[in-house]
């Protein structure tokens, strides 16, 4: 397990007390893995209940092996009868309780579906449970806790990024004139899967060259690489559950001045924002640093249409948010947070560029997990 479970339960209970709730239902797969170390692949295969008693994992007979996996861990395991999932949950939640039990779920998380919540509420109205259990929606609890990585998590993420770095380095000799975007994507995917140890990518690999790079999420196609191209490669792998996210825009041969200016501006925006990042700053602050450099160079807001970054961990997109929106990016950054810094410019009909490091916030500033150079040139 990569966390101090006792300390994490204490944090969760602190949030629950503020919300006048007694227990937290966790159905999100990444949060279940965070709390138990067990990986499930479909919503509904498992659920976790966190209470003052600790952490209890519920699943069915297909996953009975988790009992062996968690034998020496402070996590209870209940193999439930699918005919009465609410009853199994309520039995644990109300164990030796005579007072009313309030069970909370995170309302903003799409994993806790309306239908499932309704099934719990309907079950709570049965004679056996009436007046004993209520189900309440709560603000996010798990994602803010998960956003601050433990030393064990950071070690895993550094190893993961080193493997992703190696994957790109291994295929760089193939990034050359005459090779298609799809060729590069296929070769990189093979390396990423081989090195991940889990045969899993963080997301669909992006390879976009020349004019195809004028949009942030381009799909690799049959366009052949040409001299003077910018080739944006956005890629990641999953290592022991943790994602990586890195983008490099490869320079092929010599660039014309318009493309060189575009690349240099993105490079300045990325490096300046990364170097300026400090604890206490918000995601909005970092986004503004990068965005101001791009706008000052004469580019328009619509040519940088996405946020400057996002949290990375057990999910490829999680908290904190590095964006201009105060609603999402207004949270102060603290040591232990891991997030991307990835400004880009997309010049419609011409080309584009994005440069990205995933960084960890330390006491003194942001440190990149990747050791790749930001500027990579091939003949």
Short mmCIF file of C-alpha atoms in Angstrom, two decimals:
data_model
loop_
_atom_site.label_atom_id
_atom_site.label_comp_id
_atom_site.label_asym_id
_atom_site.label_seq_id
_atom_site.Cartn_x
_atom_site.Cartn_y
_atom_site.Cartn_z
CA UNK A 1 0.00 0.00 0.00
CA UNK A 2 1.35 3.42 -0.98
CA UNK A 3 -0.43 5.48 1.68
CA UNK A 4 -0.70 5.67 5.46
CA UNK A 5 -4.22 4.24 5.68
CA UNK A 6 -4.79 5.21 9.30
CA UNK A 7 -3.88 8.82 8.59
CA UNK A 8 -6.03 8.83 5.45
CA UNK A 9 -9.07 7.51 7.35
CA UNK A 10 -8.51 10.24 9.94
CA UNK A 11 -8.57 12.87 7.16
CA UNK A 12 -11.73 11.41 5.65
CA UNK A 13 -13.49 11.31 9.03
CA UNK A 14 -12.59 14.96 9.60
CA UNK A 15 -14.35 15.84 6.33
CA UNK A 16 -17.32 13.65 7.24
CA UNK A 17 -17.78 15.29 10.64
CA UNK A 18 -17.88 18.70 8.99
CA UNK A 19 -20.62 17.38 6.69
CA UNK A 20 -22.56 15.70 9.54
CA UNK A 21 -22.01 12.26 8.02
CA UNK A 22 -20.74 9.03 9.56
CA UNK A 23 -19.50 6.99 6.59
CA UNK A 24 -18.28 7.55 3.05
CA UNK A 25 -19.16 5.30 0.11
CA UNK A 26 -16.38 5.18 -2.50
CA UNK A 27 -17.23 3.71 -5.90
CA UNK A 28 -14.56 5.39 -8.04
CA UNK A 29 -12.05 2.74 -9.18
CA UNK A 30 -8.95 4.91 -8.72
CA UNK A 31 -9.97 5.86 -5.18
CA UNK A 32 -10.69 2.20 -4.38
CA UNK A 33 -7.17 1.33 -5.53
CA UNK A 34 -5.80 4.24 -3.47
CA UNK A 35 -7.48 2.97 -0.29
CA UNK A 36 -6.96 -0.78 -0.74
CA UNK A 37 -4.21 -1.34 -3.30
CA UNK A 38 -6.63 -3.53 -5.29
CA UNK A 39 -7.29 -2.88 -8.98
CA UNK A 40 -10.76 -3.35 -10.42
CA UNK A 41 -11.69 -2.61 -14.01
CA UNK A 42 -15.44 -1.99 -14.06
CA UNK A 43 -17.65 0.32 -11.99
CA UNK A 44 -19.86 -1.91 -9.88
CA UNK A 45 -17.28 -4.65 -9.33
CA UNK A 46 -16.36 -3.19 -5.95
CA UNK A 47 -17.17 -0.50 -3.44
CA UNK A 48 -15.44 0.81 -0.31
CA UNK A 49 -17.04 2.04 2.89
CA UNK A 50 -14.92 4.30 5.08
CA UNK A 51 -16.04 4.82 8.66
CA UNK A 52 -14.57 5.32 12.11
CA UNK A 53 -14.02 1.54 12.14
CA UNK A 54 -11.72 1.81 9.12
CA UNK A 55 -11.94 0.68 5.50
CA UNK A 56 -14.17 -2.14 4.26
CA UNK A 57 -14.00 -3.41 0.69
CA UNK A 58 -17.12 -4.96 -0.83
CA UNK A 59 -16.96 -7.15 -3.91
CA UNK A 60 -18.39 -10.40 -5.25
CA UNK A 61 -17.23 -13.97 -5.58
CA UNK A 62 -15.27 -13.32 -8.77
CA UNK A 63 -12.73 -11.36 -6.72
CA UNK A 64 -12.51 -13.57 -3.66
CA UNK A 65 -8.72 -13.58 -4.13
CA UNK A 66 -8.63 -10.04 -2.64
CA UNK A 67 -9.07 -11.68 0.75
CA UNK A 68 -5.64 -13.25 0.32
CA UNK A 69 -4.16 -10.04 -1.07
CA UNK A 70 -5.39 -8.03 1.91
CA UNK A 71 -4.76 -10.68 4.55
CA UNK A 72 -2.07 -8.61 6.30
CA UNK A 73 -3.58 -5.20 5.51
CA UNK A 74 -5.93 -3.19 7.76
CA UNK A 75 -8.78 -3.50 5.25
CA UNK A 76 -11.91 -5.54 5.87
CA UNK A 77 -13.34 -7.58 2.98
CA UNK A 78 -16.99 -8.48 2.48
CA UNK A 79 -17.99 -10.79 -0.36
CA UNK A 80 -21.52 -9.59 -1.02
CA UNK A 81 -24.61 -11.22 -2.41
CA UNK A 82 -25.51 -9.22 -5.53
CA UNK A 83 -29.18 -9.72 -4.70
CA UNK A 84 -28.81 -7.47 -1.65
CA UNK A 85 -25.88 -5.09 -2.09
CA UNK A 86 -27.51 -2.33 0.02
CA UNK A 87 -28.11 -4.80 2.84
CA UNK A 88 -24.44 -5.82 2.91
CA UNK A 89 -23.39 -2.17 3.07
CA UNK A 90 -25.92 -1.24 5.75
CA UNK A 91 -24.97 -4.25 7.90
CA UNK A 92 -21.39 -2.97 8.12
CA UNK A 93 -22.33 0.71 8.40
CA UNK A 94 -24.75 0.18 11.30
CA UNK A 95 -22.67 -2.40 13.14
CA UNK A 96 -23.43 -2.07 16.87
CA UNK A 97 -25.04 1.29 16.28
CA UNK A 98 -28.31 2.34 17.90
CA UNK A 99 -28.38 5.86 16.56
CA UNK A 100 -29.18 6.94 13.02
CA UNK A 101 -26.38 6.41 10.51
CA UNK A 102 -25.69 8.97 7.78
CA UNK A 103 -23.89 7.50 4.77
CA UNK A 104 -22.37 10.01 2.34
CA UNK A 105 -21.30 9.81 -1.29
CA UNK A 106 -19.40 12.34 -3.41
CA UNK A 107 -22.08 14.05 -5.47
CA UNK A 108 -19.77 15.51 -8.13
CA UNK A 109 -18.18 12.17 -8.98
CA UNK A 110 -19.79 10.55 -12.01
CA UNK A 111 -18.92 7.08 -10.73
CA UNK A 112 -21.70 7.26 -8.13
CA UNK A 113 -24.61 6.95 -10.55
CA UNK A 114 -28.11 8.21 -9.86
CA UNK A 115 -29.54 4.71 -10.23
CA UNK A 116 -27.21 3.23 -7.63
CA UNK A 117 -27.93 6.00 -5.14
CA UNK A 118 -31.65 5.54 -5.64
CA UNK A 119 -31.32 1.80 -5.01
CA UNK A 120 -29.64 2.57 -1.68
CA UNK A 121 -32.26 5.13 -0.72
CA UNK A 122 -35.08 2.77 -1.63
CA UNK A 123 -33.48 -0.01 0.39
CA UNK A 124 -33.08 2.35 3.36
CA UNK A 125 -36.86 2.73 3.44
CA UNK A 126 -37.47 -0.96 4.01
CA UNK A 127 -38.79 -1.95 7.44
CA UNK A 128 -35.44 -3.30 8.58
CA UNK A 129 -33.57 -0.08 7.85
CA UNK A 130 -36.27 2.60 8.15
CA UNK A 131 -35.08 5.45 10.41
CA UNK A 132 -31.67 3.73 10.77
CA UNK A 133 -29.95 4.88 7.56
CA UNK A 134 -30.00 8.02 5.43
CA UNK A 135 -28.00 8.66 2.25
CA UNK A 136 -26.53 12.14 1.70
CA UNK A 137 -24.64 13.78 -1.17
CA UNK A 138 -21.32 15.33 -0.09
CA UNK A 139 -18.67 17.57 -1.68
CA UNK A 140 -15.49 15.93 -3.01
CA UNK A 141 -13.43 14.25 -0.29
CA UNK A 142 -11.17 11.69 -1.97
CA UNK A 143 -9.80 13.78 -4.85
CA UNK A 144 -8.35 16.58 -2.65
CA UNK A 145 -6.74 13.94 -0.41
CA UNK A 146 -5.35 12.04 -3.40
CA UNK A 147 -3.95 15.25 -4.92
CA UNK A 148 -1.15 15.34 -2.32
CA UNK A 149 1.11 12.39 -3.09
CA UNK A 150 2.91 10.38 -0.44
CA UNK A 151 6.66 9.68 -0.74
CA UNK A 152 5.84 6.13 -1.89
CA UNK A 153 3.54 7.46 -4.62
CA UNK A 154 6.19 9.92 -5.77
CA UNK A 155 8.77 7.16 -6.03
CA UNK A 156 6.40 5.19 -8.26
CA UNK A 157 5.67 8.23 -10.42
CA UNK A 158 9.36 8.96 -10.91
CA UNK A 159 9.96 5.36 -11.97
CA UNK A 160 6.96 5.51 -14.27
CA UNK A 161 8.19 8.69 -15.95
CA UNK A 162 11.71 7.27 -16.36
CA UNK A 163 10.15 4.36 -18.26
CA UNK A 164 8.10 6.70 -20.42
CA UNK A 165 11.23 8.77 -21.15
CA UNK A 166 13.00 5.62 -22.28
CA UNK A 167 10.13 4.69 -24.57
CA UNK A 168 10.41 7.98 -26.49
CA UNK A 169 14.19 7.78 -26.61
CA UNK A 170 13.95 4.27 -28.06
CA UNK A 171 11.84 5.38 -31.03
CA UNK A 172 13.47 8.75 -31.77
CA UNK A 173 15.66 7.28 -34.55
CA UNK A 174 12.41 6.47 -36.39
CA UNK A 175 11.14 10.06 -36.29
CA UNK A 176 12.39 11.14 -39.70
CA UNK A 177 11.31 12.20 -43.15
CA UNK A 178 9.06 9.77 -44.97
CA UNK A 179 7.71 8.03 -41.85
CA UNK A 180 4.00 8.51 -41.15
CA UNK A 181 2.41 9.74 -37.92
CA UNK A 182 0.76 6.34 -37.53
CA UNK A 183 4.11 4.58 -37.91
CA UNK A 184 5.55 6.64 -35.05
CA UNK A 185 2.46 6.16 -32.86
CA UNK A 186 2.52 2.39 -33.35
CA UNK A 187 6.21 2.11 -32.53
CA UNK A 188 5.85 4.30 -29.45
CA UNK A 189 2.81 2.37 -28.24
CA UNK A 190 4.76 -0.89 -28.44
CA UNK A 191 7.56 0.60 -26.31
CA UNK A 192 5.15 2.13 -23.81
CA UNK A 193 3.26 -1.13 -23.34
CA UNK A 194 6.51 -3.08 -23.01
CA UNK A 195 7.93 -0.72 -20.41
CA UNK A 196 4.76 -0.09 -18.41
CA UNK A 197 4.69 -3.55 -16.90
CA UNK A 198 0.90 -3.38 -17.16
CA UNK A 199 0.49 -3.27 -20.95
CA UNK A 200 -1.46 -0.08 -20.46
CA UNK A 201 -1.31 3.43 -21.93
CA UNK A 202 -2.37 6.55 -20.06
CA UNK A 203 -4.38 7.67 -23.12
CA UNK A 204 -4.38 7.35 -26.88
CA UNK A 205 -0.96 8.49 -28.11
CA UNK A 206 -0.98 11.73 -30.12
CA UNK A 207 1.43 12.20 -33.02
CA UNK A 208 0.68 15.31 -35.07
CA UNK A 209 2.99 16.77 -37.72
CA UNK A 210 2.92 19.91 -39.79
CA UNK A 211 -0.61 21.19 -40.42
CA UNK A 212 -2.10 18.24 -38.50
CA UNK A 213 -0.60 19.79 -35.36
CA UNK A 214 -2.86 22.82 -35.51
CA UNK A 215 -5.31 21.23 -33.07
CA UNK A 216 -4.57 20.09 -29.49
CA UNK A 217 -5.95 16.53 -29.73
CA UNK A 218 -5.05 15.51 -33.25
CA UNK A 219 -5.42 11.89 -34.36
CA UNK A 220 -2.34 10.28 -35.95
CA UNK A 221 -2.83 9.73 -39.67
CA UNK A 222 -1.00 8.74 -42.82
CA UNK A 223 0.71 12.09 -43.30
CA UNK A 224 4.44 11.60 -43.88
CA UNK A 225 6.98 13.61 -41.91
CA UNK A 226 8.69 16.33 -43.94
CA UNK A 227 11.75 18.51 -43.50
CA UNK A 228 10.81 21.64 -41.55
CA UNK A 229 7.99 19.93 -39.63
CA UNK A 230 7.09 20.31 -36.02
CA UNK A 231 5.98 16.89 -34.76
CA UNK A 232 4.01 16.97 -31.50
CA UNK A 233 4.10 13.69 -29.56
CA UNK A 234 1.90 13.45 -26.44
CA UNK A 235 2.14 10.09 -24.67
CA UNK A 236 2.03 8.23 -21.37
CA UNK A 237 2.05 4.83 -19.71
CA UNK A 238 0.60 3.31 -16.55
CA UNK A 239 2.99 1.82 -14.00
CA UNK A 240 1.57 0.11 -10.91
CA UNK A 241 -1.60 2.15 -11.36
CA UNK A 242 0.08 5.56 -11.77
CA UNK A 243 -0.08 7.51 -15.02
CA UNK A 244 2.55 9.55 -16.81
CA UNK A 245 1.94 12.45 -19.19
CA UNK A 246 4.66 14.04 -21.32
CA UNK A 247 4.65 16.02 -24.56
CA UNK A 248 7.57 16.90 -26.77
CA UNK A 249 7.40 18.68 -30.12
CA UNK A 250 10.22 17.33 -32.27
CA UNK A 251 11.92 19.67 -34.75
CA UNK A 252 12.67 17.96 -38.08
CA UNK A 253 15.49 19.68 -39.94
CA UNK A 254 15.47 23.46 -40.13
CA UNK A 255 12.32 25.43 -39.33
CA UNK A 256 11.07 28.46 -41.22
CA UNK A 257 10.94 31.60 -39.09
CA UNK A 258 7.18 31.43 -38.44
CA UNK A 259 7.41 27.90 -37.06
CA UNK A 260 10.57 28.71 -35.09
CA UNK A 261 8.87 31.67 -33.41
CA UNK A 262 5.92 29.46 -32.49
CA UNK A 263 8.17 26.81 -30.95
CA UNK A 264 10.32 29.36 -29.10
CA UNK A 265 7.24 31.04 -27.62
CA UNK A 266 5.82 27.77 -26.30
CA UNK A 267 9.22 26.82 -24.89
CA UNK A 268 9.49 30.17 -23.07
CA UNK A 269 5.95 29.83 -21.72
CA UNK A 270 6.55 26.31 -20.42
CA UNK A 271 9.93 26.96 -18.86
CA UNK A 272 8.95 30.29 -17.31
CA UNK A 273 5.77 28.85 -15.76
CA UNK A 274 7.62 25.80 -14.42
CA UNK A 275 10.46 27.85 -12.98
CA UNK A 276 8.08 30.36 -11.38
CA UNK A 277 5.79 27.79 -9.72
CA UNK A 278 5.93 27.91 -5.92
CA UNK A 279 3.83 26.57 -3.04
CA UNK A 280 0.92 28.91 -2.30
CA UNK A 281 0.43 29.89 -5.92
CA UNK A 282 -2.79 28.76 -7.52
CA UNK A 283 -3.38 26.96 -10.79
CA UNK A 284 -4.73 30.27 -12.11
CA UNK A 285 -1.42 31.97 -11.28
CA UNK A 286 0.61 29.43 -13.24
CA UNK A 287 -1.80 29.47 -16.16
CA UNK A 288 -1.54 33.28 -16.33
CA UNK A 289 2.27 33.19 -16.45
CA UNK A 290 2.28 30.86 -19.45
CA UNK A 291 -0.70 32.52 -21.16
CA UNK A 292 0.69 36.05 -20.81
CA UNK A 293 3.92 35.04 -22.62
CA UNK A 294 1.94 33.56 -25.50
CA UNK A 295 -0.37 36.58 -25.79
CA UNK A 296 2.55 39.03 -25.53
CA UNK A 297 4.16 37.30 -28.53
CA UNK A 298 1.15 38.26 -30.64
CA UNK A 299 -0.86 35.05 -30.52
CA UNK A 300 -4.57 35.12 -29.78
CA UNK A 301 -6.42 33.53 -26.89
CA UNK A 302 -8.14 31.07 -29.22
CA UNK A 303 -4.73 29.77 -30.33
CA UNK A 304 -4.16 28.49 -26.78
CA UNK A 305 -7.61 26.98 -26.15
CA UNK A 306 -6.89 24.69 -23.20
CA UNK A 307 -5.68 25.02 -19.62
CA UNK A 308 -1.98 25.00 -18.83
CA UNK A 309 -2.17 21.72 -16.94
CA UNK A 310 -3.92 19.20 -14.72
CA UNK A 311 -3.20 16.85 -11.87
CA UNK A 312 -1.74 13.43 -12.66
CA UNK A 313 -1.79 10.28 -10.54
CA UNK A 314 -4.04 7.23 -10.37
CA UNK A 315 -6.15 9.13 -12.93
CA UNK A 316 -4.65 10.87 -15.93
CA UNK A 317 -6.73 13.95 -15.14
CA UNK A 318 -7.29 14.78 -11.48
CA UNK A 319 -6.79 17.65 -9.06
CA UNK A 320 -5.20 20.20 -9.04
CA UNK A 321 -6.33 22.12 -12.12
CA UNK A 322 -3.91 24.53 -13.80
CA UNK A 323 -6.39 26.76 -15.57
CA UNK A 324 -7.61 30.33 -15.87
CA UNK A 325 -10.95 29.44 -14.27
CA UNK A 326 -11.02 30.53 -10.60
CA UNK A 327 -13.68 27.87 -9.90
CA UNK A 328 -11.27 25.07 -10.80
CA UNK A 329 -7.83 26.67 -10.71
CA UNK A 330 -8.20 28.79 -7.57
CA UNK A 331 -6.89 26.19 -5.12
CA UNK A 332 -3.43 26.96 -3.63
CA UNK A 333 -0.76 24.44 -4.64
CA UNK A 334 1.07 22.62 -1.85
CA UNK A 335 4.12 20.34 -1.68
CA UNK A 336 3.33 16.83 -2.86
CA UNK A 337 0.94 17.86 -5.61
CA UNK A 338 1.76 16.45 -9.05
CA UNK A 339 0.53 18.22 -12.16
CA UNK A 340 1.38 18.95 -15.77
CA UNK A 341 2.54 22.26 -17.22
CA UNK A 342 1.72 22.09 -20.93
CA UNK A 343 1.15 25.34 -22.81
CA UNK A 344 0.60 25.16 -26.56
CA UNK A 345 -0.01 27.26 -29.63
CA UNK A 346 -2.15 26.01 -32.52
CA UNK A 347 -1.92 28.12 -35.69
CA UNK A 348 -4.89 27.03 -37.80
CA UNK A 349 -3.94 25.83 -41.25
CA UNK A 350 -0.22 26.05 -40.48
CA UNK A 351 1.11 24.00 -37.54
CA UNK A 352 1.15 23.70 -33.78
CA UNK A 353 3.35 22.99 -30.78
CA UNK A 354 2.86 21.81 -27.21
CA UNK A 355 5.55 21.15 -24.60
CA UNK A 356 4.71 19.38 -21.35
CA UNK A 357 6.40 18.25 -18.19
CA UNK A 358 4.63 16.60 -15.30
CA UNK A 359 6.06 18.19 -12.16
CA UNK A 360 5.93 17.66 -8.43
CA UNK A 361 5.57 20.69 -6.19
CA UNK A 362 8.29 20.76 -3.53
CA UNK A 363 8.93 23.20 -0.68
CA UNK A 364 11.03 25.33 -3.04
CA UNK A 365 9.28 24.95 -6.40
CA UNK A 366 8.18 22.63 -9.18
CA UNK A 367 10.50 19.81 -10.23
CA UNK A 368 10.01 17.91 -13.47
CA UNK A 369 9.62 14.15 -13.27
CA UNK A 370 10.89 13.83 -16.85
CA UNK A 371 14.58 14.16 -17.65
CA UNK A 372 14.11 14.56 -21.40
CA UNK A 373 15.40 17.79 -22.98
CA UNK A 374 12.64 20.19 -23.96
CA UNK A 375 14.15 20.84 -27.36
CA UNK A 376 14.71 17.74 -29.49
CA UNK A 377 15.94 18.02 -33.08
CA UNK A 378 16.28 15.29 -35.69
CA UNK A 379 17.81 15.62 -39.17
#
